[in-house]
PDB file of C-alpha atoms in Angstrom:
ATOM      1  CA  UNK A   1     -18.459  -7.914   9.913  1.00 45.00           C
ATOM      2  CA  UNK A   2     -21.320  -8.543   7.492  1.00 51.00           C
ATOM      3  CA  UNK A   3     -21.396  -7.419   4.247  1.00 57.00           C
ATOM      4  CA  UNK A   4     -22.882  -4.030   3.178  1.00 57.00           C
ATOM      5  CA  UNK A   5     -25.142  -2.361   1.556  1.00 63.00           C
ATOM      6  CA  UNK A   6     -24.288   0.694   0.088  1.00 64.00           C
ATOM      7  CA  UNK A   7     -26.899   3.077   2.038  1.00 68.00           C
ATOM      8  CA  UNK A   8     -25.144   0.757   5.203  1.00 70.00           C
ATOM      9  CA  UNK A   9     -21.366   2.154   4.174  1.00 68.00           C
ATOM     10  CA  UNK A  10     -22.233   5.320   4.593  1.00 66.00           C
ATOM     11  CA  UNK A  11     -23.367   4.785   8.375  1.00 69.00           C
ATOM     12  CA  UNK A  12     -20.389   2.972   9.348  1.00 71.00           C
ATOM     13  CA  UNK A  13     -17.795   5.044   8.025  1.00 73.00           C
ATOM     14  CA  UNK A  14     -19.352   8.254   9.158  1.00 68.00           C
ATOM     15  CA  UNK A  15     -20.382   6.614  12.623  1.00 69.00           C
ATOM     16  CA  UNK A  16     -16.973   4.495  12.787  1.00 72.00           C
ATOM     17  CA  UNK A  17     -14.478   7.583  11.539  1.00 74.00           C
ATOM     18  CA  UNK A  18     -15.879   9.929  13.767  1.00 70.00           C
ATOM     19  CA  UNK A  19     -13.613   8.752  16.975  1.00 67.00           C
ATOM     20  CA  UNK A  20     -10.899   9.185  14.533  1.00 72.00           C
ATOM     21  CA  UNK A  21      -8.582  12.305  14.121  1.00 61.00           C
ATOM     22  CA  UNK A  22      -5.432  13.700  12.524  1.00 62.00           C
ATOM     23  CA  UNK A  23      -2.892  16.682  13.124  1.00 53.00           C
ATOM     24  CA  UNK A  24      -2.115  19.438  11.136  1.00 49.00           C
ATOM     25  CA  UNK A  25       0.957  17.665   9.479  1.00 50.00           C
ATOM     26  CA  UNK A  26      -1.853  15.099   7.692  1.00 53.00           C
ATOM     27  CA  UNK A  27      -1.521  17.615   4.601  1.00 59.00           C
ATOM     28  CA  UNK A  28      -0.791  17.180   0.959  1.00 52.00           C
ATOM     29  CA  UNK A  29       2.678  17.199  -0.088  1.00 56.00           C
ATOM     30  CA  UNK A  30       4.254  16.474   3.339  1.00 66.00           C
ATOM     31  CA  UNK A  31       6.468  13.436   3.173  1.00 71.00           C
ATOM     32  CA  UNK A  32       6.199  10.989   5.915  1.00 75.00           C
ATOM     33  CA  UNK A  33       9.477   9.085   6.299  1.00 72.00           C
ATOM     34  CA  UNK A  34       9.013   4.998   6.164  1.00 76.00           C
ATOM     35  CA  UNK A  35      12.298   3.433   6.345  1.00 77.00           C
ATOM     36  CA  UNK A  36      14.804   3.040   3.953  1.00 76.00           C
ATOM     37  CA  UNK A  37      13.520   0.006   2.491  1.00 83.00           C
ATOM     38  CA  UNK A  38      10.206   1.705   1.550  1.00 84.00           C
ATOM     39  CA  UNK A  39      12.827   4.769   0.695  1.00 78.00           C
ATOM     40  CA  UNK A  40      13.525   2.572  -2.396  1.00 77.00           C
ATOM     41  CA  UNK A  41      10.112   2.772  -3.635  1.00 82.00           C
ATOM     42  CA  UNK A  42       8.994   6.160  -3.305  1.00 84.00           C
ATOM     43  CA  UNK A  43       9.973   9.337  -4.883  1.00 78.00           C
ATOM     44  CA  UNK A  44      11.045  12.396  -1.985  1.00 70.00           C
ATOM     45  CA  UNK A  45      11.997  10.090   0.392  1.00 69.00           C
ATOM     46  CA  UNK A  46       8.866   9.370   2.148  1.00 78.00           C
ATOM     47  CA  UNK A  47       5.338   8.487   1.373  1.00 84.00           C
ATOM     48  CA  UNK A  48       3.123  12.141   0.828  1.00 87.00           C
ATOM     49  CA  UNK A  49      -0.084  12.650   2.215  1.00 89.00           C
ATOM     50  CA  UNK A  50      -2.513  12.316  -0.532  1.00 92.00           C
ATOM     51  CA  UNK A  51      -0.581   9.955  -2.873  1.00 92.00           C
ATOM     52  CA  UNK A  52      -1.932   6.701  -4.327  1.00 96.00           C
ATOM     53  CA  UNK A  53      -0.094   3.545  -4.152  1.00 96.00           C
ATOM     54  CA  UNK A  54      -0.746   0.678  -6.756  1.00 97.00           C
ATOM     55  CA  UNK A  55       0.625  -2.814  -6.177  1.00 97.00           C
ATOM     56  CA  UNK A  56      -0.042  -5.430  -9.019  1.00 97.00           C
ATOM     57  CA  UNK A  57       0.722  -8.948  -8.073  1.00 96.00           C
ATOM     58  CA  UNK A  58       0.267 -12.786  -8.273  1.00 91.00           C
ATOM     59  CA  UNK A  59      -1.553 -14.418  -5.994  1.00 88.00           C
ATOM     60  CA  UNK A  60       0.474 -15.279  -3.122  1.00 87.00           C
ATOM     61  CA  UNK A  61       3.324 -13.170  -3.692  1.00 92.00           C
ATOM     62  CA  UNK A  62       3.342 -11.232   0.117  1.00 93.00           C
ATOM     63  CA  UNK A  63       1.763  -8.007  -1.485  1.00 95.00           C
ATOM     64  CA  UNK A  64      -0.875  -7.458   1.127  1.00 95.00           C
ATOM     65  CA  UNK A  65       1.628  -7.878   3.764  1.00 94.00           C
ATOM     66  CA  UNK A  66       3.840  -5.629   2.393  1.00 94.00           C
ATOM     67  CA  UNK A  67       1.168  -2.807   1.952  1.00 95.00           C
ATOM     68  CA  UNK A  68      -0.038  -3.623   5.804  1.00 95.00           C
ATOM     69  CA  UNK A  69       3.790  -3.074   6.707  1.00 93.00           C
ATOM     70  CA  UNK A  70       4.219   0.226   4.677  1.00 92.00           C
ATOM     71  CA  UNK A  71       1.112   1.186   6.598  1.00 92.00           C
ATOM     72  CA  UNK A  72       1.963   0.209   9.647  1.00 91.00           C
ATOM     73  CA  UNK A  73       5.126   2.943   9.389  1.00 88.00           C
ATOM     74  CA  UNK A  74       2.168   5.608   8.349  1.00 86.00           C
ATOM     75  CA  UNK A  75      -0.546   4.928  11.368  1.00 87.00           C
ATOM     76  CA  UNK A  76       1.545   6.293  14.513  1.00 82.00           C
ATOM     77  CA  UNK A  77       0.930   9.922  12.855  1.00 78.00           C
ATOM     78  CA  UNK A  78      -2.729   9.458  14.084  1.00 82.00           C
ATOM     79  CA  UNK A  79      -5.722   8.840  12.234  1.00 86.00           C
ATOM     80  CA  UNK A  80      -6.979   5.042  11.052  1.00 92.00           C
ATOM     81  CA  UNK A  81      -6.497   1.940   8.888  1.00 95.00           C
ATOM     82  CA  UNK A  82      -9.903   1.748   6.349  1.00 95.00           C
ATOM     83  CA  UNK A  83      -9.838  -1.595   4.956  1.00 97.00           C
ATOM     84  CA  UNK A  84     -12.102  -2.205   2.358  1.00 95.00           C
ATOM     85  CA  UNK A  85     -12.185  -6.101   1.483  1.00 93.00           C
ATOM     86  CA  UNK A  86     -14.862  -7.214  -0.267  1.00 90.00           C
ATOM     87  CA  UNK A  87     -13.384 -10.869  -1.172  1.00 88.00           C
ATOM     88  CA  UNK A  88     -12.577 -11.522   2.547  1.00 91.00           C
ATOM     89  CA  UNK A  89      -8.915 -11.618   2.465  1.00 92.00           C
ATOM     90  CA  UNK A  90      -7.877  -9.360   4.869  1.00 95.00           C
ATOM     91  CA  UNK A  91      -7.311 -11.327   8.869  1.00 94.00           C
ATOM     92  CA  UNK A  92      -7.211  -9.242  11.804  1.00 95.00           C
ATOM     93  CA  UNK A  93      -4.713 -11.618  13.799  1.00 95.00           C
ATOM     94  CA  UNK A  94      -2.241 -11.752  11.095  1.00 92.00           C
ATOM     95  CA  UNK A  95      -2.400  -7.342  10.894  1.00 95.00           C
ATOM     96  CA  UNK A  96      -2.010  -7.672  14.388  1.00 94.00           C
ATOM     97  CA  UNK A  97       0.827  -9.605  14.584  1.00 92.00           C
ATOM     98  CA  UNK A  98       2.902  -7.055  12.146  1.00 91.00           C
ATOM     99  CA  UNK A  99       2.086  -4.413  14.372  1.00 89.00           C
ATOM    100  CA  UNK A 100      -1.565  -3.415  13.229  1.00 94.00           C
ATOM    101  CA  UNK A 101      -3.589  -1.458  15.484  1.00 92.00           C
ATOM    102  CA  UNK A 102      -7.057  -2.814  15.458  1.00 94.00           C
ATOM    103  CA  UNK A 103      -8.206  -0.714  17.499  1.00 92.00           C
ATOM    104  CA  UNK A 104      -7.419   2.032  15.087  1.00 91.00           C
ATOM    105  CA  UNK A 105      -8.510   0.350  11.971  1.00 94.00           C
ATOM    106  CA  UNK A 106     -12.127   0.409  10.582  1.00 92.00           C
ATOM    107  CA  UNK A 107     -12.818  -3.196   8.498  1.00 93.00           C
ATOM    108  CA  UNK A 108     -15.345  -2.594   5.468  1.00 90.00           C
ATOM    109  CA  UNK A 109     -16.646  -5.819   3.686  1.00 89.00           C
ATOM    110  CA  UNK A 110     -18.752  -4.089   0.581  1.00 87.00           C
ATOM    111  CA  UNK A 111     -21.323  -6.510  -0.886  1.00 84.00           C
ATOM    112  CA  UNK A 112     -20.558  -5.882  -4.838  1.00 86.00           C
ATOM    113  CA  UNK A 113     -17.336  -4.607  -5.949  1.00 87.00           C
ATOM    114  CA  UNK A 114     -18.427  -1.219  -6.951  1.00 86.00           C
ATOM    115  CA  UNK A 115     -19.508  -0.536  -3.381  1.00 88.00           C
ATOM    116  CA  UNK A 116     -16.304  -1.318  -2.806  1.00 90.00           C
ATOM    117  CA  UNK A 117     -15.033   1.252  -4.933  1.00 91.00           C
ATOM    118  CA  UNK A 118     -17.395   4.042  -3.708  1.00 89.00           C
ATOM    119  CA  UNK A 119     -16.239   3.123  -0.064  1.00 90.00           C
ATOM    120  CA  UNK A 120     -12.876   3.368  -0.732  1.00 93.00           C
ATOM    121  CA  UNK A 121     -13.585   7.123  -2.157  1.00 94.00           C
ATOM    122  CA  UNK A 122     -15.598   7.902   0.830  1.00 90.00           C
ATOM    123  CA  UNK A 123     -13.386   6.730   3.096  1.00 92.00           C
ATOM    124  CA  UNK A 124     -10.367   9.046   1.054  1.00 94.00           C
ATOM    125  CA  UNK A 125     -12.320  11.968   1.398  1.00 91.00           C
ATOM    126  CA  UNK A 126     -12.788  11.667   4.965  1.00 87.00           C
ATOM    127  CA  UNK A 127      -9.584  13.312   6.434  1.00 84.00           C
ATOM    128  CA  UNK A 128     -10.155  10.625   9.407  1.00 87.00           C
ATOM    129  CA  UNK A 129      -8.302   8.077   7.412  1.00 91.00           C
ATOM    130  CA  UNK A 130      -4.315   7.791   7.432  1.00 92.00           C
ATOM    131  CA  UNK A 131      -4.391   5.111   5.026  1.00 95.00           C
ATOM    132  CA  UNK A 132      -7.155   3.223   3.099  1.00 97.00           C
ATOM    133  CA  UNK A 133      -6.185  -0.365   1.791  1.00 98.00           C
ATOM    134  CA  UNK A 134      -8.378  -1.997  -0.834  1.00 97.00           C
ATOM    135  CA  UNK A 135      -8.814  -4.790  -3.440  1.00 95.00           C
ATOM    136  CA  UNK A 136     -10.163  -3.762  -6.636  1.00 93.00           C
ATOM    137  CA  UNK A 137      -9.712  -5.202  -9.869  1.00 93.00           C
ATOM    138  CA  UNK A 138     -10.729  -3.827 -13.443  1.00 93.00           C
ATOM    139  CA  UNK A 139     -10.987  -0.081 -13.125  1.00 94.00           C
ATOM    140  CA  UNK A 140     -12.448   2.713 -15.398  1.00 93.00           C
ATOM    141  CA  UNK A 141     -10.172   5.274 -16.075  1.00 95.00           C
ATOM    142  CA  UNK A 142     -12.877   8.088 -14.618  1.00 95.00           C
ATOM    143  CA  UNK A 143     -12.935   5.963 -11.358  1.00 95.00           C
ATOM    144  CA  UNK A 144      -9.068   5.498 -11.115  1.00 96.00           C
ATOM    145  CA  UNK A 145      -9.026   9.382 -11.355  1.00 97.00           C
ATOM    146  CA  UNK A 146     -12.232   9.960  -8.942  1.00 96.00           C
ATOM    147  CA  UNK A 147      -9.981   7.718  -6.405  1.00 97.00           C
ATOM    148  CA  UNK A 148      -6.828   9.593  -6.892  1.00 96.00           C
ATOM    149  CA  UNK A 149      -8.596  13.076  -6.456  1.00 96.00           C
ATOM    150  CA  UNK A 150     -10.071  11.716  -3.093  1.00 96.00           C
ATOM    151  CA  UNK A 151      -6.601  10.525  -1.632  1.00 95.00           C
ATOM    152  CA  UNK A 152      -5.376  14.325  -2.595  1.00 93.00           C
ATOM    153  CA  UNK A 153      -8.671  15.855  -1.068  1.00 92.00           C
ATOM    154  CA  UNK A 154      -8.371  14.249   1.896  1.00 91.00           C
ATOM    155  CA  UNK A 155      -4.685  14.066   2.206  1.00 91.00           C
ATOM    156  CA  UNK A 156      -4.853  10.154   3.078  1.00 92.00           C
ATOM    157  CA  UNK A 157      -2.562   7.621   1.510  1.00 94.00           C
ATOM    158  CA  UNK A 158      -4.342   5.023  -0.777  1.00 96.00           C
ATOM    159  CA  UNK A 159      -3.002   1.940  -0.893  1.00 97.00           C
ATOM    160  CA  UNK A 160      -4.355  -0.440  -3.889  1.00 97.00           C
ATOM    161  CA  UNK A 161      -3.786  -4.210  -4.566  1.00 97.00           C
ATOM    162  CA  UNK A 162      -4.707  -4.971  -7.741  1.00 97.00           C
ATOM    163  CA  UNK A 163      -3.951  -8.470  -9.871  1.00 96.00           C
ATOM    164  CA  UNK A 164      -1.339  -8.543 -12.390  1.00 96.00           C
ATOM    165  CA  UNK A 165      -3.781  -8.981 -15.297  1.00 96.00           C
ATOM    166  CA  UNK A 166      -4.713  -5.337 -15.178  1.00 96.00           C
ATOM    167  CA  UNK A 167      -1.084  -4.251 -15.649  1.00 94.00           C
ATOM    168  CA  UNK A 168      -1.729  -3.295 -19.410  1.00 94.00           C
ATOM    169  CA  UNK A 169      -4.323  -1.109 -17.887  1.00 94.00           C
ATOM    170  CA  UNK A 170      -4.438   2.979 -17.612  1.00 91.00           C
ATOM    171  CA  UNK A 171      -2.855   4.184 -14.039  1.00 94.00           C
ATOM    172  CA  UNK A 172      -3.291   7.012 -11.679  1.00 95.00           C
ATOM    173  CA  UNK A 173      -1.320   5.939  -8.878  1.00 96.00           C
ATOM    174  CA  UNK A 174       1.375   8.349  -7.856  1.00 93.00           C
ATOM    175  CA  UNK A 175       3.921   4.684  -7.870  1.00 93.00           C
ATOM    176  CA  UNK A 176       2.959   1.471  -9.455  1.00 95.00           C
ATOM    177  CA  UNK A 177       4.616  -1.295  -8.307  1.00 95.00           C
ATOM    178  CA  UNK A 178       4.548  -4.759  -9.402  1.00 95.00           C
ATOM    179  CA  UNK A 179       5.275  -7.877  -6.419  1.00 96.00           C
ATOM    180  CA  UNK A 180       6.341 -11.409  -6.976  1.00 94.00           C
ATOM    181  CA  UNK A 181       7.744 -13.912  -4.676  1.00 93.00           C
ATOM    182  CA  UNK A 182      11.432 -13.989  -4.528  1.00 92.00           C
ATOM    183  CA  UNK A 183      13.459 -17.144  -3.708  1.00 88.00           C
ATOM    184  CA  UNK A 184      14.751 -17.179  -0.051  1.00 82.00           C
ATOM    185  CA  UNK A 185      17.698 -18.235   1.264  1.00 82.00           C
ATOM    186  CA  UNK A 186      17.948 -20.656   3.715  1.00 75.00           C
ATOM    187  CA  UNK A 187      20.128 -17.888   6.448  1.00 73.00           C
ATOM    188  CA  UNK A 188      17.087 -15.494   4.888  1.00 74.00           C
ATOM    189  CA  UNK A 189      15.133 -13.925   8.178  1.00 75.00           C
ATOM    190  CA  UNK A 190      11.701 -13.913   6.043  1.00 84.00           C
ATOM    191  CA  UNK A 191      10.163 -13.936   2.649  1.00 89.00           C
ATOM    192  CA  UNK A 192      11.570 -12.059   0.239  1.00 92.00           C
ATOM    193  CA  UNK A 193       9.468 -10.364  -2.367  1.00 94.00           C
ATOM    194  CA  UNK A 194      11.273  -8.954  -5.591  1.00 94.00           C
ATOM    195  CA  UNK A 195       9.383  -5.468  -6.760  1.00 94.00           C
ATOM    196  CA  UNK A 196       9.372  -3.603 -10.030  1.00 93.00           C
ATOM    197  CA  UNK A 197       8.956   0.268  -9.615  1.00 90.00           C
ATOM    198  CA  UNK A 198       6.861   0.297 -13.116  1.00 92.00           C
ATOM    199  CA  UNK A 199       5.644   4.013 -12.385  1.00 88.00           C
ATOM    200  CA  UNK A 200       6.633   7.044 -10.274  1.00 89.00           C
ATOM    201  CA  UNK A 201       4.606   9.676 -11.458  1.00 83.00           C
ATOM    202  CA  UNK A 202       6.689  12.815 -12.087  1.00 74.00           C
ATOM    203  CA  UNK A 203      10.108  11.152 -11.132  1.00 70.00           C
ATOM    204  CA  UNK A 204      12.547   8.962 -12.829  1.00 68.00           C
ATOM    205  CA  UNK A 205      12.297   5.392 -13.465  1.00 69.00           C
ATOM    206  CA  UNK A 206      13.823   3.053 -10.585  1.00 75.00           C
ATOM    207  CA  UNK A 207      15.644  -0.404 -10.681  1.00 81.00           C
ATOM    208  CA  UNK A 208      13.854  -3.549  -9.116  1.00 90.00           C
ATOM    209  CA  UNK A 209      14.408  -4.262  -5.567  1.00 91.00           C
ATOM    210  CA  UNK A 210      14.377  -7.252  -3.234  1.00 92.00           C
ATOM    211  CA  UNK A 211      13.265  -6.880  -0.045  1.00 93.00           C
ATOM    212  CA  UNK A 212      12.810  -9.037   2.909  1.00 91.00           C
ATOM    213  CA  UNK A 213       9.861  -9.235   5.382  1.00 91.00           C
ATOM    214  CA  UNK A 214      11.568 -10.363   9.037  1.00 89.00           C
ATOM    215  CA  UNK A 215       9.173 -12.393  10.556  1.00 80.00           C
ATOM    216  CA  UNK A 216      11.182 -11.723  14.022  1.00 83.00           C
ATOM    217  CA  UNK A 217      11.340  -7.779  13.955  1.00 85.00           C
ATOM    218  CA  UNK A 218       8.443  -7.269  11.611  1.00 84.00           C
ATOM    219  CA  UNK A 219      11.243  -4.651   9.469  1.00 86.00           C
ATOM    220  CA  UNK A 220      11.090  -4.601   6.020  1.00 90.00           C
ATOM    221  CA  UNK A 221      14.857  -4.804   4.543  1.00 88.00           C
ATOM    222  CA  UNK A 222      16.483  -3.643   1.148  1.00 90.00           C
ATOM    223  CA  UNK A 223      18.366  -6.539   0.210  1.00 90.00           C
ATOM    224  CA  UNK A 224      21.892  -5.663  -0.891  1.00 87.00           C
ATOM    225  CA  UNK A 225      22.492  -5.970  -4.712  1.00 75.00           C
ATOM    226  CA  UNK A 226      25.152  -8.687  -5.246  1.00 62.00           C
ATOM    227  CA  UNK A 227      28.179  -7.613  -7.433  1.00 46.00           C
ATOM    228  CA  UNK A 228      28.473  -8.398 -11.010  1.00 45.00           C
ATOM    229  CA  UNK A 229      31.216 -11.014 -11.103  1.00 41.00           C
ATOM    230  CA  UNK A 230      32.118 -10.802 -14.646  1.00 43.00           C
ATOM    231  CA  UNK A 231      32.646  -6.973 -13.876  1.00 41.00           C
ATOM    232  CA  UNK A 232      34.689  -7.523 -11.092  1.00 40.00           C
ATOM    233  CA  UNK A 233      37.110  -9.788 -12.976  1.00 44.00           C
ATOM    234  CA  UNK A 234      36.870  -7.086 -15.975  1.00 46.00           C
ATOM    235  CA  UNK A 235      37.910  -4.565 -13.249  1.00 45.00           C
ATOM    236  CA  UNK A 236      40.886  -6.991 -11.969  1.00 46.00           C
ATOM    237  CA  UNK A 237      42.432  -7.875 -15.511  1.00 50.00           C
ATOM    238  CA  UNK A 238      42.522  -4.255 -16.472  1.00 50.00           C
TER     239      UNK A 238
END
């Protein structure tokens, strides 16, 4: 798709979200359950309708596919996939091929970042969106807040990949999580990403998790925490 204008964004969304719609459980506060890995991440054992999800990360660290896989649990309840990628970084085939519905998912390609921004809001607000994914970088505080009273108005889940260097910045995701590459084992079934539960808004803090992205199943795993062996031996000599 070409990029847009802004007067353009409106068009397609509105024209493009139309075919799109959502049953009566798409409403705030209901938990959608999303596996036990994701289980690890989120606070009330599910992800809510209207909740914001930030992911800071390094370049090539898996985020993206891990946000396309925690969406991919959210799409079956009906509605679609906005995608608002202004730097060109989201590929259909690769969506696909984690299990991706393009049929169901609405690609916007914004020609200045705060068009990106304000499409990501619009699309929020719609109620015809499940789950928005975007790219954003440096945010205003007002904005962050705009974006996280759209998710709640429209009861959609906002996904947001942001780079590590804004990690010192103000947040008003429900969880922030930060995503690096984890080594993988050679008997490993896919990549394994290592994330830091920085933020749960209105829960307790979490310990760091690895999980690993099977390239065979498309799953998302919790990867067991290895025992402490000094503890054991502690354990054994007392």
């Amino acid at each position: 798709m070409d990029r847009l204008t802004r007067r353009q964004i409106i068009q397609d969304l509105k024209e493009r979200l139309n075919q799109f719609e959502r049953g009566n459980s798409a409403d705030k506060g209901i938990a959608l359950p999303v596996g036990t890995a994701f289980d690890a991440l989120l606070p009330d054992d599910g992800l809510a309708w209207g909740s914001l999800i930030e992911c800071l990360h390094e370049e090539g660290s898996g985020a993206a596919d891990l946000m396309l896989r925690m969406a991919s649990q959210v799409l079956p309840a009906g509605g679609a996939l906005v995608v608002i990628d202004e730097r060109g970084q989201f590929y259909p085939p690769a969506a696909a091929g984690i299990g991706i519905a393009l049929e169901h998912t609405v690609l916007v390609r914004p020609a200045h970042s705060r068009d990106a921004v304000w499409a990501m809001e619009q699309a929020l607000r719609s109620r015809a969106a499940a789950v928005v994914l975007a790219w954003a970088g440096s945010l205003h505080d007002r904005i962050y807040r705009r974006l996280k009273l759209a998710a709640e108005a429209g009861a959609c889940v906002g996904l947001l990949l942001r780079p590590i260097a804004c990690r010192d910045e103000p947040s008003w995701a429900d969880v922030r999580l930060r995503v690096n590459a984890a080594p993988s084992p050679q008997q490993a079934l896919g990549r394994r990403l290592r994330v830091e539960i920085m933020q749960v808004r209105g829960g307790p803090s979490r310990p760091t998790v690895e999980l690993e992205l099977c390239d065979e199943t498309n799953h998302v795993r919790l990867v067991p925490r290895l025992a402490d062996p000094t503890a054991s031996r502690r354990r054994t000599a007392g």
